[in-house]
Amino acid sequence: MADLITVEDPDDPRLTDYTGLTDVELRRRREPAEGLFIAEGEKVIRRAGDAGYTMRSMLLSAKWVDVMRDVIEEVPAPVYVVDPELAEQVTGYHVHRGALASMQRKPLPTAADLLRTARRVAVMESVNDHTNIGAIFRSAAALGMDAVLLSPDCADPLYRRSVKVSMGAVFSVPYARLDSWPGGLDPVREAGFTLLALTPDEKARALDAVAPHRMDRVALMLGAEGEGLSRKALVAADEWVRIPMSHGVDSLNVGAAAAVAFYAVATGRPGT
């Protein structure tokens, strides 16, 4: 059973994992380097544990101790109990859900590892908005995508905002970073995947006309909000595809577009 430790000093070094959570640039550098990520809220903490991530510690306000009692009893990590004001001093924001956990990262699989067994893969290029990353992972999990591949400059799926928006779905879909871009797409094609670039370009074919759900292996390429896929990514694709639009709307948010496209890619798979 974890130790319950009351902490009254915001500068207590035992709370270091939780300091400055609103400093995005600091946390982007620090968390991967130190091999940790922050899970926020009861559901996300439980899902991280269920996915096999090791807990380093928990930070709770007193009223959340009973709610998390079963988790506390199962893990050996220390549990720091603080009042809400102190939690805000440490983290830099009001912790509405009253529960944070510092979790140990796992080694990432390689793209080759994932491609051996996957049939439906999402490939993100330069998606740096953590909300969009979280939304895409949530849709990927819900709609049956097997894996996610990230270009080297994509944002961290385990950043607190991404994890929170995904409701822990980042723990359900395996992901890997490609070593180069767009060169990292070559092994994807060599593994038998058709590379479909999602773009609103009028030269692209409608998704339903392409019928990706009938293809044996599909890698759906998604670009960043606003810019979309780069020219070099579009050139590397086997085919350009689009979601037909009405009422003069030219495109969707990348998170919404991903959900629509994932459904089109996965529909008709065995078991669906």
CSV table of C-alpha atoms in Angstrom, one decimal:
chain,number,residue,atom,x,y,z
A,1,MET,CA,0.0,0.0,0.0
A,2,ALA,CA,1.2,3.5,-0.8
A,3,ASP,CA,2.3,5.9,1.9
A,4,LEU,CA,-0.1,8.9,2.5
A,5,ILE,CA,2.2,11.9,3.0
A,6,THR,CA,0.8,15.3,3.9
A,7,VAL,CA,2.8,18.1,2.3
A,8,GLU,CA,2.5,21.7,3.3
A,9,ASP,CA,5.4,23.3,1.5
A,10,PRO,CA,5.0,24.0,-2.2
A,11,ASP,CA,8.8,23.9,-2.6
A,12,ASP,CA,9.1,20.4,-1.1
A,13,PRO,CA,11.4,18.6,-3.5
A,14,ARG,CA,9.2,15.5,-3.4
A,15,LEU,CA,6.7,17.4,-5.5
A,16,THR,CA,9.2,18.2,-8.3
A,17,ASP,CA,7.4,16.0,-10.9
A,18,TYR,CA,4.3,18.4,-10.6
A,19,THR,CA,6.0,21.8,-10.8
A,20,GLY,CA,5.1,24.2,-13.5
A,21,LEU,CA,2.6,22.1,-15.4
A,22,THR,CA,1.4,25.1,-17.4
A,23,ASP,CA,4.9,25.9,-18.7
A,24,VAL,CA,4.4,24.0,-22.0
A,25,GLU,CA,8.0,24.4,-23.4
A,26,LEU,CA,9.5,23.3,-20.1
A,27,ARG,CA,7.3,20.3,-19.8
A,28,ARG,CA,7.9,19.3,-23.4
A,29,ARG,CA,11.6,19.2,-22.8
A,30,ARG,CA,11.6,17.8,-19.3
A,31,GLU,CA,9.0,15.0,-19.3
A,32,PRO,CA,10.5,12.9,-22.1
A,33,ALA,CA,14.0,13.5,-20.8
A,34,GLU,CA,13.1,12.3,-17.3
A,35,GLY,CA,10.9,9.5,-18.6
A,36,LEU,CA,7.7,10.7,-17.0
A,37,PHE,CA,4.2,12.0,-17.9
A,38,ILE,CA,1.3,13.4,-15.9
A,39,ALA,CA,-2.1,11.7,-15.8
A,40,GLU,CA,-4.9,14.0,-14.6
A,41,GLY,CA,-8.2,12.9,-13.2
A,42,GLU,CA,-9.5,9.7,-11.8
A,43,LYS,CA,-10.4,8.0,-15.1
A,44,VAL,CA,-7.1,8.8,-16.8
A,45,ILE,CA,-5.1,7.7,-13.8
A,46,ARG,CA,-6.9,4.4,-13.7
A,47,ARG,CA,-6.6,3.9,-17.5
A,48,ALA,CA,-2.8,4.6,-17.3
A,49,GLY,CA,-2.5,1.9,-14.6
A,50,ASP,CA,-4.6,-0.5,-16.5
A,51,ALA,CA,-2.4,0.0,-19.6
A,52,GLY,CA,0.6,-1.1,-17.5
A,53,TYR,CA,2.3,2.3,-16.8
A,54,THR,CA,4.2,2.4,-13.5
A,55,MET,CA,3.1,5.1,-11.0
A,56,ARG,CA,5.9,7.3,-9.6
A,57,SER,CA,3.6,9.2,-7.2
A,58,MET,CA,0.2,10.7,-6.8
A,59,LEU,CA,-0.8,14.2,-5.8
A,60,LEU,CA,-4.3,14.4,-4.3
A,61,SER,CA,-6.4,16.9,-2.4
A,62,ALA,CA,-7.9,15.3,0.8
A,63,LYS,CA,-11.4,14.7,-0.6
A,64,TRP,CA,-10.0,12.5,-3.4
A,65,VAL,CA,-8.2,10.1,-1.0
A,66,ASP,CA,-11.3,8.0,-0.5
A,67,VAL,CA,-12.2,8.0,-4.2
A,68,MET,CA,-8.7,6.7,-5.1
A,69,ARG,CA,-8.5,4.4,-2.1
A,70,ASP,CA,-8.4,1.2,-4.2
A,71,VAL,CA,-5.6,2.6,-6.4
A,72,ILE,CA,-3.7,3.7,-3.3
A,73,GLU,CA,-3.9,0.2,-1.8
A,74,GLU,CA,-2.6,-1.4,-5.0
A,75,VAL,CA,0.5,0.7,-5.7
A,76,PRO,CA,3.7,1.2,-3.7
A,77,ALA,CA,4.2,4.8,-4.9
A,78,PRO,CA,4.0,7.6,-2.4
A,79,VAL,CA,0.8,9.7,-2.3
A,80,TYR,CA,1.2,13.3,-1.5
A,81,VAL,CA,-1.9,14.9,0.1
A,82,VAL,CA,-2.2,18.7,-0.3
A,83,ASP,CA,-4.8,21.4,0.0
A,84,PRO,CA,-6.1,22.8,-3.3
A,85,GLU,CA,-4.3,26.1,-2.8
A,86,LEU,CA,-0.9,24.4,-2.4
A,87,ALA,CA,-1.6,22.2,-5.5
A,88,GLU,CA,-2.3,25.4,-7.5
A,89,GLN,CA,1.0,26.9,-6.3
A,90,VAL,CA,2.9,23.8,-7.3
A,91,THR,CA,1.3,23.1,-10.7
A,92,GLY,CA,0.4,26.7,-11.8
A,93,TYR,CA,-3.3,26.1,-12.2
A,94,HIS,CA,-6.4,25.1,-10.3
A,95,VAL,CA,-6.5,21.3,-10.4
A,96,HIS,CA,-10.3,20.9,-10.9
A,97,ARG,CA,-10.3,17.1,-10.8
A,98,GLY,CA,-8.3,17.0,-7.6
A,99,ALA,CA,-6.0,14.1,-8.6
A,100,LEU,CA,-2.7,14.0,-10.5
A,101,ALA,CA,-0.3,11.1,-10.9
A,102,SER,CA,3.2,11.1,-12.2
A,103,MET,CA,3.7,8.0,-14.4
A,104,GLN,CA,6.8,6.3,-15.8
A,105,ARG,CA,7.0,6.2,-19.6
A,106,LYS,CA,7.5,2.9,-21.4
A,107,PRO,CA,10.0,2.5,-24.3
A,108,LEU,CA,8.3,3.2,-27.6
A,109,PRO,CA,8.0,0.5,-30.1
A,110,THR,CA,9.5,1.0,-33.5
A,111,ALA,CA,7.4,1.6,-36.6
A,112,ALA,CA,8.5,-1.7,-38.0
A,113,ASP,CA,7.2,-3.4,-34.8
A,114,LEU,CA,3.8,-1.9,-35.3
A,115,LEU,CA,3.6,-2.4,-39.1
A,116,ARG,CA,4.1,-6.2,-38.8
A,117,THR,CA,0.6,-6.7,-37.4
A,118,ALA,CA,-1.4,-3.5,-38.2
A,119,ARG,CA,-3.8,-3.1,-41.1
A,120,ARG,CA,-5.2,0.4,-40.5
A,121,VAL,CA,-2.6,3.1,-39.5
A,122,ALA,CA,-2.9,6.9,-39.0
A,123,VAL,CA,0.2,8.9,-39.9
A,124,MET,CA,0.5,12.4,-38.6
A,125,GLU,CA,2.8,15.1,-40.0
A,126,SER,CA,3.7,18.1,-37.8
A,127,VAL,CA,0.6,18.0,-35.7
A,128,ASN,CA,1.7,20.1,-32.7
A,129,ASP,CA,-1.5,21.1,-31.1
A,130,HIS,CA,-2.0,18.9,-28.0
A,131,THR,CA,-5.8,19.1,-28.2
A,132,ASN,CA,-5.7,17.8,-31.8
A,133,ILE,CA,-3.3,15.1,-30.9
A,134,GLY,CA,-5.6,13.9,-28.0
A,135,ALA,CA,-8.7,14.1,-30.2
A,136,ILE,CA,-7.1,12.1,-33.0
A,137,PHE,CA,-6.0,9.4,-30.6
A,138,ARG,CA,-9.4,9.2,-29.1
A,139,SER,CA,-11.0,8.8,-32.5
A,140,ALA,CA,-8.3,6.3,-33.5
A,141,ALA,CA,-9.1,4.1,-30.5
A,142,ALA,CA,-12.9,4.4,-30.9
A,143,LEU,CA,-13.0,3.7,-34.6
A,144,GLY,CA,-10.6,0.8,-34.8
A,145,MET,CA,-7.3,2.1,-36.1
A,146,ASP,CA,-4.5,-0.3,-35.2
A,147,ALA,CA,-1.6,2.2,-34.7
A,148,VAL,CA,-0.4,5.8,-35.1
A,149,LEU,CA,2.9,6.9,-36.6
A,150,LEU,CA,4.2,10.3,-35.9
A,151,SER,CA,6.6,12.5,-38.0
A,152,PRO,CA,9.7,13.5,-35.9
A,153,ASP,CA,8.3,17.0,-35.2
A,154,CYS,CA,4.8,15.9,-33.9
A,155,ALA,CA,3.8,16.9,-30.4
A,156,ASP,CA,4.1,14.4,-27.5
A,157,PRO,CA,0.9,12.3,-27.2
A,158,LEU,CA,1.7,11.8,-23.5
A,159,TYR,CA,1.7,15.6,-22.7
A,160,ARG,CA,-0.9,16.2,-20.0
A,161,ARG,CA,-3.3,18.1,-22.3
A,162,SER,CA,-3.2,15.4,-25.0
A,163,VAL,CA,-3.8,12.6,-22.5
A,164,LYS,CA,-6.7,14.5,-20.9
A,165,VAL,CA,-8.4,15.3,-24.2
A,166,SER,CA,-8.0,11.7,-25.3
A,167,MET,CA,-9.6,10.5,-22.0
A,168,GLY,CA,-6.7,8.1,-21.8
A,169,ALA,CA,-7.1,6.7,-25.3
A,170,VAL,CA,-3.4,7.4,-25.9
A,171,PHE,CA,-2.8,4.4,-23.8
A,172,SER,CA,-5.0,2.2,-26.0
A,173,VAL,CA,-3.5,2.8,-29.4
A,174,PRO,CA,0.2,1.9,-29.9
A,175,TYR,CA,2.3,4.6,-31.6
A,176,ALA,CA,5.8,5.1,-32.8
A,177,ARG,CA,7.9,8.0,-34.2
A,178,LEU,CA,9.3,7.8,-37.7
A,179,ASP,CA,13.0,8.4,-37.9
A,180,SER,CA,12.8,10.8,-40.8
A,181,TRP,CA,10.2,12.6,-43.0
A,182,PRO,CA,9.0,11.9,-45.6
A,183,GLY,CA,11.7,9.1,-45.9
A,184,GLY,CA,10.1,7.3,-43.0
A,185,LEU,CA,7.1,6.6,-45.2
A,186,ASP,CA,9.1,4.2,-47.4
A,187,PRO,CA,9.1,1.3,-44.9
A,188,VAL,CA,5.3,1.9,-44.5
A,189,ARG,CA,4.8,1.4,-48.3
A,190,GLU,CA,7.2,-1.6,-48.3
A,191,ALA,CA,5.1,-3.2,-45.6
A,192,GLY,CA,2.2,-3.3,-48.0
A,193,PHE,CA,0.3,-0.2,-47.0
A,194,THR,CA,-1.4,2.2,-49.4
A,195,LEU,CA,-0.5,5.7,-48.4
A,196,LEU,CA,-3.7,7.9,-48.6
A,197,ALA,CA,-3.1,11.7,-48.1
A,198,LEU,CA,-6.1,13.4,-46.6
A,199,THR,CA,-6.4,16.9,-48.2
A,200,PRO,CA,-9.2,19.3,-49.2
A,201,ASP,CA,-7.4,19.8,-52.6
A,202,GLU,CA,-9.9,19.6,-55.5
A,203,LYS,CA,-7.7,17.1,-57.2
A,204,ALA,CA,-8.2,14.6,-54.5
A,205,ARG,CA,-10.7,11.8,-54.9
A,206,ALA,CA,-13.7,11.4,-52.5
A,207,LEU,CA,-13.0,8.9,-49.8
A,208,ASP,CA,-16.1,6.8,-50.6
A,209,ALA,CA,-14.9,6.6,-54.3
A,210,VAL,CA,-11.5,5.3,-53.2
A,211,ALA,CA,-13.2,2.7,-50.9
A,212,PRO,CA,-10.3,2.4,-48.4
A,213,HIS,CA,-12.2,-0.1,-46.3
A,214,ARG,CA,-11.7,-2.6,-49.1
A,215,MET,CA,-8.0,-2.2,-49.2
A,216,ASP,CA,-5.8,-4.7,-47.4
A,217,ARG,CA,-3.6,-2.2,-45.6
A,218,VAL,CA,-4.1,1.5,-45.4
A,219,ALA,CA,-2.0,4.3,-43.9
A,220,LEU,CA,-4.0,7.5,-43.7
A,221,MET,CA,-1.9,10.7,-43.7
A,222,LEU,CA,-3.0,13.7,-41.7
A,223,GLY,CA,-1.4,17.2,-41.6
A,224,ALA,CA,-1.4,20.0,-39.1
A,225,GLU,CA,-4.3,22.3,-38.5
A,226,GLY,CA,-4.3,25.1,-41.1
A,227,GLU,CA,-1.3,24.1,-43.2
A,228,GLY,CA,-2.4,20.5,-43.8
A,229,LEU,CA,0.0,18.0,-45.3
A,230,SER,CA,3.2,19.5,-46.8
A,231,ARG,CA,4.0,19.3,-50.5
A,232,LYS,CA,6.7,16.7,-49.9
A,233,ALA,CA,4.2,14.5,-47.9
A,234,LEU,CA,1.6,14.8,-50.7
A,235,VAL,CA,4.2,13.8,-53.3
A,236,ALA,CA,5.1,10.8,-51.2
A,237,ALA,CA,1.5,9.6,-51.0
A,238,ASP,CA,0.0,6.9,-53.3
A,239,GLU,CA,-3.3,8.8,-53.6
A,240,TRP,CA,-4.9,12.0,-52.4
A,241,VAL,CA,-8.3,11.7,-50.7
A,242,ARG,CA,-10.8,14.2,-49.4
A,243,ILE,CA,-14.0,14.4,-47.4
A,244,PRO,CA,-16.8,15.9,-49.6
A,245,MET,CA,-18.1,19.2,-48.2
A,246,SER,CA,-21.3,21.1,-48.4
A,247,HIS,CA,-22.6,24.7,-47.8
A,248,GLY,CA,-19.3,26.3,-48.9
A,249,VAL,CA,-17.3,24.8,-46.1
A,250,ASP,CA,-13.8,24.0,-47.4
A,251,SER,CA,-12.4,21.8,-44.7
A,252,LEU,CA,-12.8,20.4,-41.1
A,253,ASN,CA,-10.7,20.7,-38.0
A,254,VAL,CA,-8.1,18.0,-38.3
A,255,GLY,CA,-9.5,16.2,-35.3
A,256,ALA,CA,-13.0,16.1,-36.8
A,257,ALA,CA,-11.6,15.2,-40.2
A,258,ALA,CA,-9.6,12.3,-38.7
A,259,ALA,CA,-12.8,10.9,-37.1
A,260,VAL,CA,-14.7,10.9,-40.4
A,261,ALA,CA,-11.8,9.4,-42.3
A,262,PHE,CA,-11.1,6.7,-39.7
A,263,TYR,CA,-14.7,5.6,-40.0
A,264,ALA,CA,-14.4,5.4,-43.8
A,265,VAL,CA,-11.1,3.5,-43.5
A,266,ALA,CA,-12.3,1.0,-40.9
A,267,THR,CA,-15.9,0.3,-42.1
A,268,GLY,CA,-16.3,-3.2,-43.5
A,269,ARG,CA,-13.3,-4.7,-41.6
A,270,PRO,CA,-13.7,-8.2,-40.2
A,271,GLY,CA,-15.7,-7.9,-37.0
A,272,THR,CA,-17.3,-4.6,-37.8
